[in-house]
mmCIF file of C-alpha atoms in Angstrom:
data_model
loop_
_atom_site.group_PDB
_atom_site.id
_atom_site.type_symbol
_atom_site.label_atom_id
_atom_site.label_comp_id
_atom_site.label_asym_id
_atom_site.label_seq_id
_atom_site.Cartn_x
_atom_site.Cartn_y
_atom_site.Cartn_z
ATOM 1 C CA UNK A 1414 15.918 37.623 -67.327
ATOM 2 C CA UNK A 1415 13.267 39.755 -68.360
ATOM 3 C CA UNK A 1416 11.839 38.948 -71.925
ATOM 4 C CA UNK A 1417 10.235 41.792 -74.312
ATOM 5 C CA UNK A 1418 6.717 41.230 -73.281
ATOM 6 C CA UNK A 1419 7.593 41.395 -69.336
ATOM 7 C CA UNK A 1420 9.444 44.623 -70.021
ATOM 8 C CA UNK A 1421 6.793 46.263 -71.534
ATOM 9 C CA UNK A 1422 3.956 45.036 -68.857
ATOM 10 C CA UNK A 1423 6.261 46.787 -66.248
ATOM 11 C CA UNK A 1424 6.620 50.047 -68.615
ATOM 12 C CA UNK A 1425 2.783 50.218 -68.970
ATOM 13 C CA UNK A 1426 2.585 49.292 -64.814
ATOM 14 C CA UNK A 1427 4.974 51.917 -63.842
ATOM 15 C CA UNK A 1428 3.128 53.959 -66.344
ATOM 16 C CA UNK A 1429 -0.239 53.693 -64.262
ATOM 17 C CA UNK A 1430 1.033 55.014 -60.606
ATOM 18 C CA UNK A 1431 3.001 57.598 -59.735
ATOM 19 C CA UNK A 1432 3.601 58.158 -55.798
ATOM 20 C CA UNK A 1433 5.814 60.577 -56.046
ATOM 21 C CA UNK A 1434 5.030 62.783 -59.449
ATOM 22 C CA UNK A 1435 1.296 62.783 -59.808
ATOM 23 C CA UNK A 1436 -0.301 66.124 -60.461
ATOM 24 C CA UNK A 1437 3.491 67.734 -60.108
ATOM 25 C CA UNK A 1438 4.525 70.242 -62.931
ATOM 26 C CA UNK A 1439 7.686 69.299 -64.498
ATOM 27 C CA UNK A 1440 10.899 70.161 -63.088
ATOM 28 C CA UNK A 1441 12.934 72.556 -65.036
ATOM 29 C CA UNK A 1442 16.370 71.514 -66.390
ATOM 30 C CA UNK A 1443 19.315 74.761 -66.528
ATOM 31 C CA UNK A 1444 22.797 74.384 -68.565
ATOM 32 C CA UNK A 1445 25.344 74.667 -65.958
ATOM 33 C CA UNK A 1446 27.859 76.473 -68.891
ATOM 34 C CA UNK A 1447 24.908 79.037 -69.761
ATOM 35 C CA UNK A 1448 22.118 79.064 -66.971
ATOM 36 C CA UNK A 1449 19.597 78.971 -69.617
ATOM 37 C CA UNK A 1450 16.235 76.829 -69.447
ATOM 38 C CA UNK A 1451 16.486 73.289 -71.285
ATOM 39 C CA UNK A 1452 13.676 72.703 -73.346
ATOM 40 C CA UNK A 1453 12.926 69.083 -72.279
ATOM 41 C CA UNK A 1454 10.694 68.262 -75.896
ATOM 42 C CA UNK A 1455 12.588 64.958 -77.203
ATOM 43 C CA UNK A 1456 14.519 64.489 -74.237
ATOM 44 C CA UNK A 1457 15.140 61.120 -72.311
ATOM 45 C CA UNK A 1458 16.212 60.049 -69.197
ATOM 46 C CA UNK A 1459 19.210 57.892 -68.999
ATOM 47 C CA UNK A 1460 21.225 55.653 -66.945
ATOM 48 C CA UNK A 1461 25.289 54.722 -66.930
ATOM 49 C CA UNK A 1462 27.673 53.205 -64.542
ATOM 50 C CA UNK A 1463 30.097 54.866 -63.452
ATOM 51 C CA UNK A 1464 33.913 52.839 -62.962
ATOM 52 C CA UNK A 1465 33.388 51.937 -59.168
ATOM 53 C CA UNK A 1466 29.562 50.914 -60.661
ATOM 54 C CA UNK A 1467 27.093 53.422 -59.440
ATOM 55 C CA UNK A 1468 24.693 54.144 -61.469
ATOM 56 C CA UNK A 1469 24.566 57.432 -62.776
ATOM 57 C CA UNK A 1470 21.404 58.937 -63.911
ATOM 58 C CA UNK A 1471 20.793 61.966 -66.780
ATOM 59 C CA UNK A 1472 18.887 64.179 -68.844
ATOM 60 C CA UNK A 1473 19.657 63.548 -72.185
ATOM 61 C CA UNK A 1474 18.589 65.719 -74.728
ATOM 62 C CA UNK A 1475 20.440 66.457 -78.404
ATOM 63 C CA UNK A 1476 23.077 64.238 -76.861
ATOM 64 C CA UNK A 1477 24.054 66.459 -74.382
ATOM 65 C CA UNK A 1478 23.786 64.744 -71.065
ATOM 66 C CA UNK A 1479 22.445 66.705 -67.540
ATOM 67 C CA UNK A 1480 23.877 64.683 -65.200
ATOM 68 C CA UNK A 1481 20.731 64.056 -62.507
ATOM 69 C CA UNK A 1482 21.312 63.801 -58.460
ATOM 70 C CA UNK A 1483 18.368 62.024 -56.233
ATOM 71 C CA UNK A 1484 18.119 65.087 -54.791
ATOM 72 C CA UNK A 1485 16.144 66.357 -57.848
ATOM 73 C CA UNK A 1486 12.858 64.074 -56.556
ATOM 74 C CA UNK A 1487 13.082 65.285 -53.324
ATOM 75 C CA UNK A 1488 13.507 68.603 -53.629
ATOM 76 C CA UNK A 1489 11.558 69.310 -56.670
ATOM 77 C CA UNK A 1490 14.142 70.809 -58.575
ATOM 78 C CA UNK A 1491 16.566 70.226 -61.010
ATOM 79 C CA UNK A 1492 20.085 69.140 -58.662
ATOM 80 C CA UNK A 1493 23.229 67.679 -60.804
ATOM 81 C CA UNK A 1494 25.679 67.483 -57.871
ATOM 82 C CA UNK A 1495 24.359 65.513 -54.912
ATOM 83 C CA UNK A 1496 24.381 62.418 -53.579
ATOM 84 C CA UNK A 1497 25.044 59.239 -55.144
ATOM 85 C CA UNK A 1498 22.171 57.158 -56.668
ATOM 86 C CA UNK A 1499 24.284 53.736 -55.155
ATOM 87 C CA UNK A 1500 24.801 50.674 -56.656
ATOM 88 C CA UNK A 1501 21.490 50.170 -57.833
ATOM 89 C CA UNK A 1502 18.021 52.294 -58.580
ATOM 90 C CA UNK A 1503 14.589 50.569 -58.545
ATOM 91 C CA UNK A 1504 12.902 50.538 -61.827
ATOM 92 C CA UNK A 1505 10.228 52.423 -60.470
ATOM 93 C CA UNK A 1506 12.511 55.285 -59.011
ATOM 94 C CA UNK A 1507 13.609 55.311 -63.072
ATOM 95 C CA UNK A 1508 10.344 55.714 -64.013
ATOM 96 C CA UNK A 1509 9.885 58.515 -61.232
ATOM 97 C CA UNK A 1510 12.797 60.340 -62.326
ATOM 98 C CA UNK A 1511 11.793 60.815 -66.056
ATOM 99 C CA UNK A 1512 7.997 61.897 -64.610
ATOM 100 C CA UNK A 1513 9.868 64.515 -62.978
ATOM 101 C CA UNK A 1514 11.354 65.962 -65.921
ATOM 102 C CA UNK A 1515 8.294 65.139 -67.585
ATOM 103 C CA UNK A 1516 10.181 63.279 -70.545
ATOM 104 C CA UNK A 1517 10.297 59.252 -71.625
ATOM 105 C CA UNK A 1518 12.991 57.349 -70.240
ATOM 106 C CA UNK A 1519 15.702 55.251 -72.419
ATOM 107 C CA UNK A 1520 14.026 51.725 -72.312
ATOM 108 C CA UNK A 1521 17.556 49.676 -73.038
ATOM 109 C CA UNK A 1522 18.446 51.811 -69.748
ATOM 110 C CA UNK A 1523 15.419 50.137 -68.099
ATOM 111 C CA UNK A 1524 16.242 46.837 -69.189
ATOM 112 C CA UNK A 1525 19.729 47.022 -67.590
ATOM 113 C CA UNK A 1526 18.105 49.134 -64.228
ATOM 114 C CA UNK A 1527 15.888 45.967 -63.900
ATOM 115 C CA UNK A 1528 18.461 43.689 -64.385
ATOM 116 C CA UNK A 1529 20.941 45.354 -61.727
ATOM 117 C CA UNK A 1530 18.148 45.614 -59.024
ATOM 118 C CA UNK A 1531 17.579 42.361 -59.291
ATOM 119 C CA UNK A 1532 21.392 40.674 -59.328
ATOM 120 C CA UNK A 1533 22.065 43.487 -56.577
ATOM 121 C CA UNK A 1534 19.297 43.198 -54.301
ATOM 122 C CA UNK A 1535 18.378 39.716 -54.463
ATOM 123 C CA UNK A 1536 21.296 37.814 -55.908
ATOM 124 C CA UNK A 1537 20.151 37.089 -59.603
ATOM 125 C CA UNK A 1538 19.240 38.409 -62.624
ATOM 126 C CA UNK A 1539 16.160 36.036 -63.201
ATOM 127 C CA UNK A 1540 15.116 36.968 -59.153
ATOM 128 C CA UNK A 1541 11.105 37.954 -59.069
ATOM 129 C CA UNK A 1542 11.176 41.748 -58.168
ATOM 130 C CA UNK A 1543 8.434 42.363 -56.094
ATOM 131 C CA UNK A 1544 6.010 44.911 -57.821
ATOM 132 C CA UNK A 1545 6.269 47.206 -54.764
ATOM 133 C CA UNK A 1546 9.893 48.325 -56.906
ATOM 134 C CA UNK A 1547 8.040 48.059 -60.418
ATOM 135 C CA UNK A 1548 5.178 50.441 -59.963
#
């Protein structure tokens, strides 16, 4: 398990590098209901688990959540219905995702994010995760 201090050198490493957002204007978020702009000021991204246990990924701003596809990084827009994100995201992909939107993410939801990677992808929460998946 990941204490305080470690959780905060991987914020301030994923902080640092940025494959896939650097130099990338934020992506703009629309309300399905109204079609109007989201402004993103105060906004975080989140992650949940759904009831089968994929994660589910969103925009959450004034409580209201925008539910976020992984089609969003690719395609440089904002996508709520897509694929799914699987049973686990890399905490860098987290990080990614929020860069996109050009908001902070919701650091309890990185705590978890690194916790699942780990117990998913290499069979325990206390597994070293290569820094290749932390920034």
């Amino acid at each position: 398990v990941l204490d305080q201090k470690s959780i905060d050198k991987l914020i301030e490493l994923i902080g640092k590098t940025s494959s896939l957002t650097g130099g990338v204007k934020p992506v703009i978020v629309t309300d399905a209901a109204t079609g109007a702009e989201v402004a993103l000021d105060g906004a975080v991204v989140s992650m949940e688990k759904d009831a089968k246990g994929f994660v589910l990924i969103f925009v959450v701003k004034d409580g209201k959540k925008y539910s976020v596809a992984p089609e969003s990084l690719v395609e440089r827009k904002y996508v709520a219905v897509g694929s799914p994100w699987g049973l686990a995201i890399s905490p860098r992909m987290f990080a990614e995702t929020a860069k996109i939107f050009g908001v902070e993410f919701d650091k309890a939801s990185m705590k978890t994010i690194t916790k699942d990677f780990a117990r998913i992808v290499y069979g325990s929460e206390d597994a070293k995760i290569p820094s290749f998946y932390l920034g």
